[in-house]
mmCIF file of C-alpha atoms and ligand atoms in Angstrom:
data_model
loop_
_atom_site.group_PDB
_atom_site.id
_atom_site.type_symbol
_atom_site.label_atom_id
_atom_site.label_comp_id
_atom_site.label_asym_id
_atom_site.label_seq_id
_atom_site.Cartn_x
_atom_site.Cartn_y
_atom_site.Cartn_z
ATOM 1 C CA MET S 142 17.655 36.628 33.488
ATOM 2 C CA PRO S 143 18.282 33.566 35.664
ATOM 3 C CA ARG S 144 21.892 33.063 36.786
ATOM 4 C CA HIS S 145 21.486 29.310 37.005
ATOM 5 C CA VAL S 146 19.248 27.083 34.874
ATOM 6 C CA ALA S 147 18.753 23.378 35.672
ATOM 7 C CA ILE S 148 17.194 21.068 33.088
ATOM 8 C CA VAL S 149 15.609 17.602 33.084
ATOM 9 C CA MET S 150 16.049 16.666 29.431
ATOM 10 C CA ASP S 151 13.102 14.337 28.947
ATOM 11 C CA GLY S 152 11.518 12.982 25.775
ATOM 12 C CA ASN S 153 14.456 11.563 23.807
ATOM 13 C CA GLY S 154 12.931 8.083 23.687
ATOM 14 C CA ARG S 155 9.556 9.289 22.387
ATOM 15 C CA TRP S 156 11.243 11.562 19.864
ATOM 16 C CA ALA S 157 13.128 8.558 18.467
ATOM 17 C CA ARG S 158 10.092 6.253 18.535
ATOM 18 C CA ARG S 159 8.099 8.741 16.476
ATOM 19 C CA ARG S 160 10.797 8.315 13.849
ATOM 20 C CA PHE S 161 10.750 4.505 14.164
ATOM 21 C CA MET S 162 14.292 4.629 15.517
ATOM 22 C CA PRO S 163 15.865 3.096 18.642
ATOM 23 C CA ARG S 164 15.820 5.154 21.848
ATOM 24 C CA VAL S 165 19.588 5.700 21.717
ATOM 25 C CA PHE S 166 19.060 7.617 18.474
ATOM 26 C CA GLY S 167 16.985 10.098 20.484
ATOM 27 C CA HIS S 168 19.732 10.445 23.090
ATOM 28 C CA LYS S 169 22.241 11.122 20.322
ATOM 29 C CA PHE S 170 20.118 14.006 19.049
ATOM 30 C CA GLY S 171 19.569 15.007 22.669
ATOM 31 C CA MET S 172 23.294 15.481 23.023
ATOM 32 C CA GLU S 173 23.384 17.788 19.997
ATOM 33 C CA THR S 174 20.628 19.778 21.695
ATOM 34 C CA VAL S 175 22.691 20.072 24.891
ATOM 35 C CA VAL S 176 25.591 21.538 22.908
ATOM 36 C CA ARG S 177 23.297 24.097 21.221
ATOM 37 C CA VAL S 178 21.690 25.004 24.552
ATOM 38 C CA ILE S 179 25.134 25.557 26.126
ATOM 39 C CA ASP S 180 25.982 28.099 23.395
ATOM 40 C CA ASP S 181 22.556 29.704 23.715
ATOM 41 C CA CYS S 182 22.799 30.046 27.502
ATOM 42 C CA ALA S 183 26.326 31.461 27.296
ATOM 43 C CA ALA S 184 25.153 34.023 24.712
ATOM 44 C CA ARG S 185 22.322 35.098 27.043
ATOM 45 C CA GLY S 186 24.718 35.623 29.938
ATOM 46 C CA ILE S 187 23.443 32.672 31.967
ATOM 47 C CA GLU S 188 26.349 31.703 34.243
ATOM 48 C CA TYR S 189 25.419 28.163 35.277
ATOM 49 C CA LEU S 190 23.693 25.361 33.402
ATOM 50 C CA THR S 191 23.045 22.020 35.083
ATOM 51 C CA VAL S 192 21.688 19.080 33.076
ATOM 52 C CA TYR S 193 20.396 15.682 34.173
ATOM 53 C CA ALA S 194 22.140 13.252 31.796
ATOM 54 C CA PHE S 195 21.896 9.992 33.751
ATOM 55 C CA SER S 196 20.021 9.416 36.989
ATOM 56 C CA SER S 197 20.805 6.880 39.714
ATOM 57 C CA GLU S 198 17.607 5.146 38.545
ATOM 58 C CA ASN S 199 18.546 5.007 34.844
ATOM 59 C CA TRP S 200 20.456 1.724 35.420
ATOM 60 C CA LYS S 201 17.021 0.068 35.318
ATOM 61 C CA ARG S 202 16.807 0.737 31.565
ATOM 62 C CA PRO S 203 17.609 -2.015 29.036
ATOM 63 C CA ASP S 204 21.332 -2.849 28.819
ATOM 64 C CA GLU S 205 21.482 -1.604 25.253
ATOM 65 C CA GLU S 206 20.212 1.833 26.263
ATOM 66 C CA VAL S 207 22.522 2.083 29.301
ATOM 67 C CA SER S 208 25.581 1.178 27.235
ATOM 68 C CA GLY S 209 24.388 3.554 24.498
ATOM 69 C CA LEU S 210 24.258 6.411 27.015
ATOM 70 C CA MET S 211 27.706 5.502 28.390
ATOM 71 C CA ASN S 212 29.104 5.403 24.878
ATOM 72 C CA LEU S 213 27.574 8.791 24.200
ATOM 73 C CA VAL S 214 29.740 10.262 26.959
ATOM 74 C CA LEU S 215 32.875 9.011 25.184
ATOM 75 C CA VAL S 216 31.636 10.208 21.790
ATOM 76 C CA GLY S 217 30.496 13.558 23.200
ATOM 77 C CA VAL S 218 33.763 14.263 24.989
ATOM 78 C CA SER S 219 35.881 13.406 21.968
ATOM 79 C CA LYS S 220 33.614 15.355 19.589
ATOM 80 C CA TYR S 221 32.843 18.511 21.597
ATOM 81 C CA LEU S 222 35.329 18.955 24.440
ATOM 82 C CA THR S 223 37.878 21.001 22.478
ATOM 83 C CA ARG S 224 35.213 23.364 21.173
ATOM 84 C CA LEU S 225 33.552 23.822 24.560
ATOM 85 C CA ALA S 226 36.933 24.410 26.200
ATOM 86 C CA LYS S 227 37.833 27.024 23.583
ATOM 87 C CA ASN S 228 34.527 28.786 24.229
ATOM 88 C CA GLY S 229 35.434 29.188 27.903
ATOM 89 C CA VAL S 230 32.988 26.596 29.266
ATOM 90 C CA ARG S 231 33.959 25.120 32.645
ATOM 91 C CA ILE S 232 32.725 21.535 32.939
ATOM 92 C CA LYS S 233 31.832 19.871 36.229
ATOM 93 C CA VAL S 234 30.401 16.393 36.636
ATOM 94 C CA MET S 235 28.361 15.418 39.684
ATOM 95 C CA GLY S 236 27.219 11.970 40.678
ATOM 96 C CA ASP S 237 28.535 8.656 41.931
ATOM 97 C CA ARG S 238 31.529 7.917 39.739
ATOM 98 C CA SER S 239 32.399 4.682 41.537
ATOM 99 C CA ALA S 240 29.762 2.763 39.551
ATOM 100 C CA VAL S 241 30.729 3.921 36.059
ATOM 101 C CA SER S 242 33.393 2.326 33.892
ATOM 102 C CA GLU S 243 37.026 3.436 33.975
ATOM 103 C CA LYS S 244 36.705 4.780 30.425
ATOM 104 C CA VAL S 245 33.722 6.985 31.282
ATOM 105 C CA ARG S 246 35.431 8.133 34.483
ATOM 106 C CA GLN S 247 38.516 9.102 32.511
ATOM 107 C CA ALA S 248 36.448 11.015 29.951
ATOM 108 C CA TRP S 249 34.762 13.039 32.701
ATOM 109 C CA ASN S 250 38.098 13.643 34.457
ATOM 110 C CA GLU S 251 39.599 14.862 31.196
ATOM 111 C CA ALA S 252 36.671 17.247 30.593
ATOM 112 C CA GLU S 253 37.003 18.690 34.097
ATOM 113 C CA GLU S 254 40.801 18.959 33.968
ATOM 114 C CA LEU S 255 40.916 20.656 30.585
ATOM 115 C CA THR S 256 38.292 23.261 31.504
ATOM 116 C CA ARG S 257 38.987 23.836 35.209
ATOM 117 C CA ASP S 258 40.396 27.370 34.780
ATOM 118 C CA ASN S 259 37.768 28.541 32.296
ATOM 119 C CA ARG S 260 35.713 31.544 33.315
ATOM 120 C CA GLY S 261 32.721 31.243 30.959
ATOM 121 C CA LEU S 262 29.519 29.306 31.571
ATOM 122 C CA THR S 263 29.773 26.527 34.154
ATOM 123 C CA LEU S 264 28.174 23.372 32.792
ATOM 124 C CA THR S 265 27.420 20.752 35.421
ATOM 125 C CA VAL S 266 26.505 17.325 34.095
ATOM 126 C CA ALA S 267 24.553 15.190 36.553
ATOM 127 C CA PHE S 268 25.638 11.658 35.793
ATOM 128 C CA ASN S 269 24.708 8.677 37.937
ATOM 129 C CA TYR S 270 23.220 11.382 40.127
ATOM 130 C CA GLY S 271 20.240 11.420 42.462
ATOM 131 C CA GLY S 272 19.141 14.162 44.840
ATOM 132 C CA ARG S 273 18.835 11.726 47.737
ATOM 133 C CA TRP S 274 22.255 10.253 46.977
ATOM 134 C CA ASP S 275 23.645 13.789 47.064
ATOM 135 C CA ILE S 276 22.240 14.591 50.501
ATOM 136 C CA VAL S 277 23.505 11.281 51.924
ATOM 137 C CA GLN S 278 27.001 11.656 50.429
ATOM 138 C CA ALA S 279 27.177 15.206 51.802
ATOM 139 C CA CYS S 280 26.252 13.969 55.302
ATOM 140 C CA LYS S 281 28.826 11.186 55.093
ATOM 141 C CA ARG S 282 31.607 13.547 54.040
ATOM 142 C CA ALA S 283 30.661 16.097 56.690
ATOM 143 C CA LEU S 284 30.792 13.387 59.388
ATOM 144 C CA ALA S 285 34.125 12.093 58.042
ATOM 145 C CA ASP S 286 35.455 15.657 58.296
ATOM 146 C CA GLY S 287 34.480 15.724 61.946
ATOM 147 C CA VAL S 288 31.591 18.185 61.605
ATOM 148 C CA SER S 289 29.675 17.849 64.876
ATOM 149 C CA ALA S 290 25.899 17.888 65.326
ATOM 150 C CA ALA S 291 26.254 21.345 66.848
ATOM 151 C CA ASP S 292 28.137 22.610 63.782
ATOM 152 C CA LEU S 293 25.754 21.063 61.292
ATOM 153 C CA SER S 294 23.664 23.708 59.570
ATOM 154 C CA GLU S 295 22.135 24.326 56.158
ATOM 155 C CA GLU S 296 25.200 26.364 55.282
ATOM 156 C CA SER S 297 27.811 23.907 56.578
ATOM 157 C CA LEU S 298 26.116 20.911 54.915
ATOM 158 C CA SER S 299 25.638 22.650 51.595
ATOM 159 C CA ARG S 300 29.436 22.923 51.271
ATOM 160 C CA TYR S 301 29.506 19.136 50.899
ATOM 161 C CA LEU S 302 26.732 18.896 48.314
ATOM 162 C CA ALA S 303 27.718 18.047 44.758
ATOM 163 C CA LEU S 304 26.648 21.466 43.464
ATOM 164 C CA ALA S 305 28.643 23.443 46.052
ATOM 165 C CA HIS S 306 30.446 25.240 43.215
ATOM 166 C CA ALA S 307 27.231 26.960 42.039
ATOM 167 C CA PRO S 308 24.453 29.112 43.491
ATOM 168 C CA ASP S 309 21.049 27.398 43.753
ATOM 169 C CA PRO S 310 19.211 27.173 40.418
ATOM 170 C CA ASP S 311 16.808 30.051 39.709
ATOM 171 C CA LEU S 312 14.962 28.268 36.928
ATOM 172 C CA PHE S 313 14.151 24.563 36.635
ATOM 173 C CA ILE S 314 13.027 23.344 33.206
ATOM 174 C CA ARG S 315 11.605 19.922 32.420
ATOM 175 C CA THR S 316 10.841 18.985 28.848
ATOM 176 C CA GLY S 317 8.815 16.001 27.644
ATOM 177 C CA GLY S 318 5.487 16.722 29.341
ATOM 178 C CA GLU S 319 5.990 15.021 32.725
ATOM 179 C CA VAL S 320 5.446 17.223 35.762
ATOM 180 C CA ARG S 321 7.829 15.895 38.394
ATOM 181 C CA VAL S 322 11.324 16.405 39.813
ATOM 182 C CA SER S 323 12.488 12.766 39.513
ATOM 183 C CA ASN S 324 15.101 12.958 42.296
ATOM 184 C CA PHE S 325 16.981 15.874 40.717
ATOM 185 C CA LEU S 326 18.574 18.557 42.956
ATOM 186 C CA LEU S 327 16.133 18.006 45.836
ATOM 187 C CA TRP S 328 17.986 20.363 48.183
ATOM 188 C CA GLN S 329 18.985 23.021 45.671
ATOM 189 C CA LEU S 330 15.561 23.523 44.039
ATOM 190 C CA ALA S 331 14.040 24.882 47.260
ATOM 191 C CA TYR S 332 13.341 28.313 45.754
ATOM 192 C CA ALA S 333 13.644 27.621 42.030
ATOM 193 C CA GLU S 334 10.893 28.618 39.628
ATOM 194 C CA PHE S 335 9.531 25.558 37.792
ATOM 195 C CA TYR S 336 8.778 25.499 34.080
ATOM 196 C CA PHE S 337 7.344 22.465 32.303
ATOM 197 C CA THR S 338 6.902 22.053 28.575
ATOM 198 C CA ASP S 339 5.566 19.291 26.322
ATOM 199 C CA CYS S 340 8.429 19.941 23.892
ATOM 200 C CA LEU S 341 10.580 16.802 23.567
ATOM 201 C CA TRP S 342 14.213 17.463 24.455
ATOM 202 C CA PRO S 343 15.717 16.981 20.958
ATOM 203 C CA ASP S 344 13.306 19.704 19.717
ATOM 204 C CA PHE S 345 14.224 22.200 22.458
ATOM 205 C CA ASP S 346 15.622 25.336 20.812
ATOM 206 C CA ALA S 347 16.202 29.052 21.379
ATOM 207 C CA THR S 348 12.470 29.799 20.942
ATOM 208 C CA GLU S 349 11.625 27.270 23.664
ATOM 209 C CA MET S 350 14.290 28.852 25.881
ATOM 210 C CA ASP S 351 12.760 32.291 25.205
ATOM 211 C CA ARG S 352 9.415 30.934 26.473
ATOM 212 C CA ALA S 353 10.969 29.471 29.622
ATOM 213 C CA ILE S 354 12.822 32.691 30.393
ATOM 214 C CA ALA S 355 9.728 34.814 29.705
ATOM 215 C CA ALA S 356 7.776 32.635 32.167
ATOM 216 C CA PHE S 357 10.571 33.057 34.711
ATOM 217 C CA ALA S 358 10.658 36.837 34.217
ATOM 218 C CA GLY S 359 6.917 36.998 34.893
ATOM 219 C CA ARG S 360 7.166 35.243 38.250
ATOM 220 C CA ASP S 361 7.167 37.113 41.536
ATOM 221 C CA ARG S 362 9.997 35.592 43.588
ATOM 222 C CA ARG S 363 9.548 36.174 47.288
ATOM 223 C CA PHE S 364 11.792 33.528 48.871
ATOM 224 C CA GLY S 365 9.266 33.089 51.673
ATOM 225 C CA GLY S 366 8.881 36.823 52.232
ATOM 226 C CA VAL S 367 5.854 38.990 51.475
ATOM 227 C CA LYS S 368 4.846 40.577 48.236
ATOM 228 C CA THR S 369 5.911 44.193 47.963
ATOM 229 C CA ASP S 370 3.296 46.063 45.998
ATOM 230 C CA PRO S 371 4.606 49.440 44.804
ATOM 231 C CA ASN S 372 1.017 50.734 44.561
ATOM 232 C CA GLU S 373 0.172 49.828 48.122
ATOM 233 C CA ALA S 374 -0.268 52.901 50.314
ATOM 234 C CA THR S 375 2.291 53.094 53.088
ATOM 235 C CA ALA S 376 1.104 54.167 56.469
HETATM 236 C C1 LIG D 491 15.313 11.209 29.246
HETATM 237 O O1 LIG D 491 14.555 10.914 28.089
HETATM 238 C C2 LIG D 491 16.698 11.390 28.891
HETATM 239 C C3 LIG D 491 17.741 10.676 29.416
HETATM 240 C C4 LIG D 491 17.558 9.641 30.428
HETATM 241 C C5 LIG D 491 19.102 10.898 28.958
HETATM 242 C C6 LIG D 491 19.491 12.318 28.706
HETATM 243 C C7 LIG D 491 20.730 12.314 27.940
HETATM 244 C C8 LIG D 491 20.993 13.151 26.927
HETATM 245 C C9 LIG D 491 20.136 14.271 26.505
HETATM 246 C C10 LIG D 491 22.251 12.980 26.201
HETATM 247 C C11 LIG D 491 23.284 13.898 26.763
HETATM 248 C C12 LIG D 491 24.313 13.067 27.294
HETATM 249 C C13 LIG D 491 25.407 13.517 27.851
HETATM 250 C C14 LIG D 491 26.428 12.537 28.150
HETATM 251 C C15 LIG D 491 25.654 14.947 28.217
HETATM 252 P P1 LIG D 491 13.769 9.536 28.024
HETATM 253 O O2 LIG D 491 14.696 8.517 27.462
HETATM 254 O O3 LIG D 491 13.230 9.201 29.377
HETATM 255 O O4 LIG D 491 12.631 9.874 27.013
HETATM 256 P P2 LIG D 491 11.145 9.289 27.029
HETATM 257 O O5 LIG D 491 10.490 9.851 28.253
HETATM 258 O O6 LIG D 491 10.575 9.849 25.784
HETATM 259 O O7 LIG D 491 11.243 7.804 27.032
#
């Protein structure tokens, strides 16, 4: 079982279009899916779930869709926060909060504050997040802290990355049929196993998660080492 699952939740727009509905309708159903997947992951004993809800590049979408996604944060927090908090979920938000509205910032702050001492699944929502942004902000904060070139290392820098509160993801899932990373967790995915599915995010369910986890379980993770074959004769 992976400890940490990271998901690019793609396909909401196409899911909505197939129903002759606006794209935001797909995102709304996508949010319901996130809530179900949180419960499912917690029940499986997965400790960390990280989801890509809004990328640094998503500002390029039509105004109506951007404001629909922002509104969804407010709706989602008011509709689900109490339940998630009661279920022990600890919520973290990572991304550049300076560019989002005061209302959205407050909603995220409230979600983090209310759940900060929870010991269940840690849900990290990537919002106005980009992997390159993350690496640059980590460097800036390390420099501001006086970390010298001599002290800079993979370990010292990773303390400044937005996902410093979690181990690196073991399993990366992307729904919606595209086969790319799209500037998600560039540093942290170094040794993740990748799983891609054509399933559109609003349709992602426990059976789809079973498939992803079965694929993960069948992989031979070597982290750059060599394969150890139990049948190989030892000299
Ligand atoms: C990608 O699908 C999805 C997004 C850009 C938004 C993801 C957001 C949610 C699932 C809602 C959850 C929100 C919160 C606040 C937790 P797409 O629009 O690119 O789909 P397409 O490829 O079919 O066009």
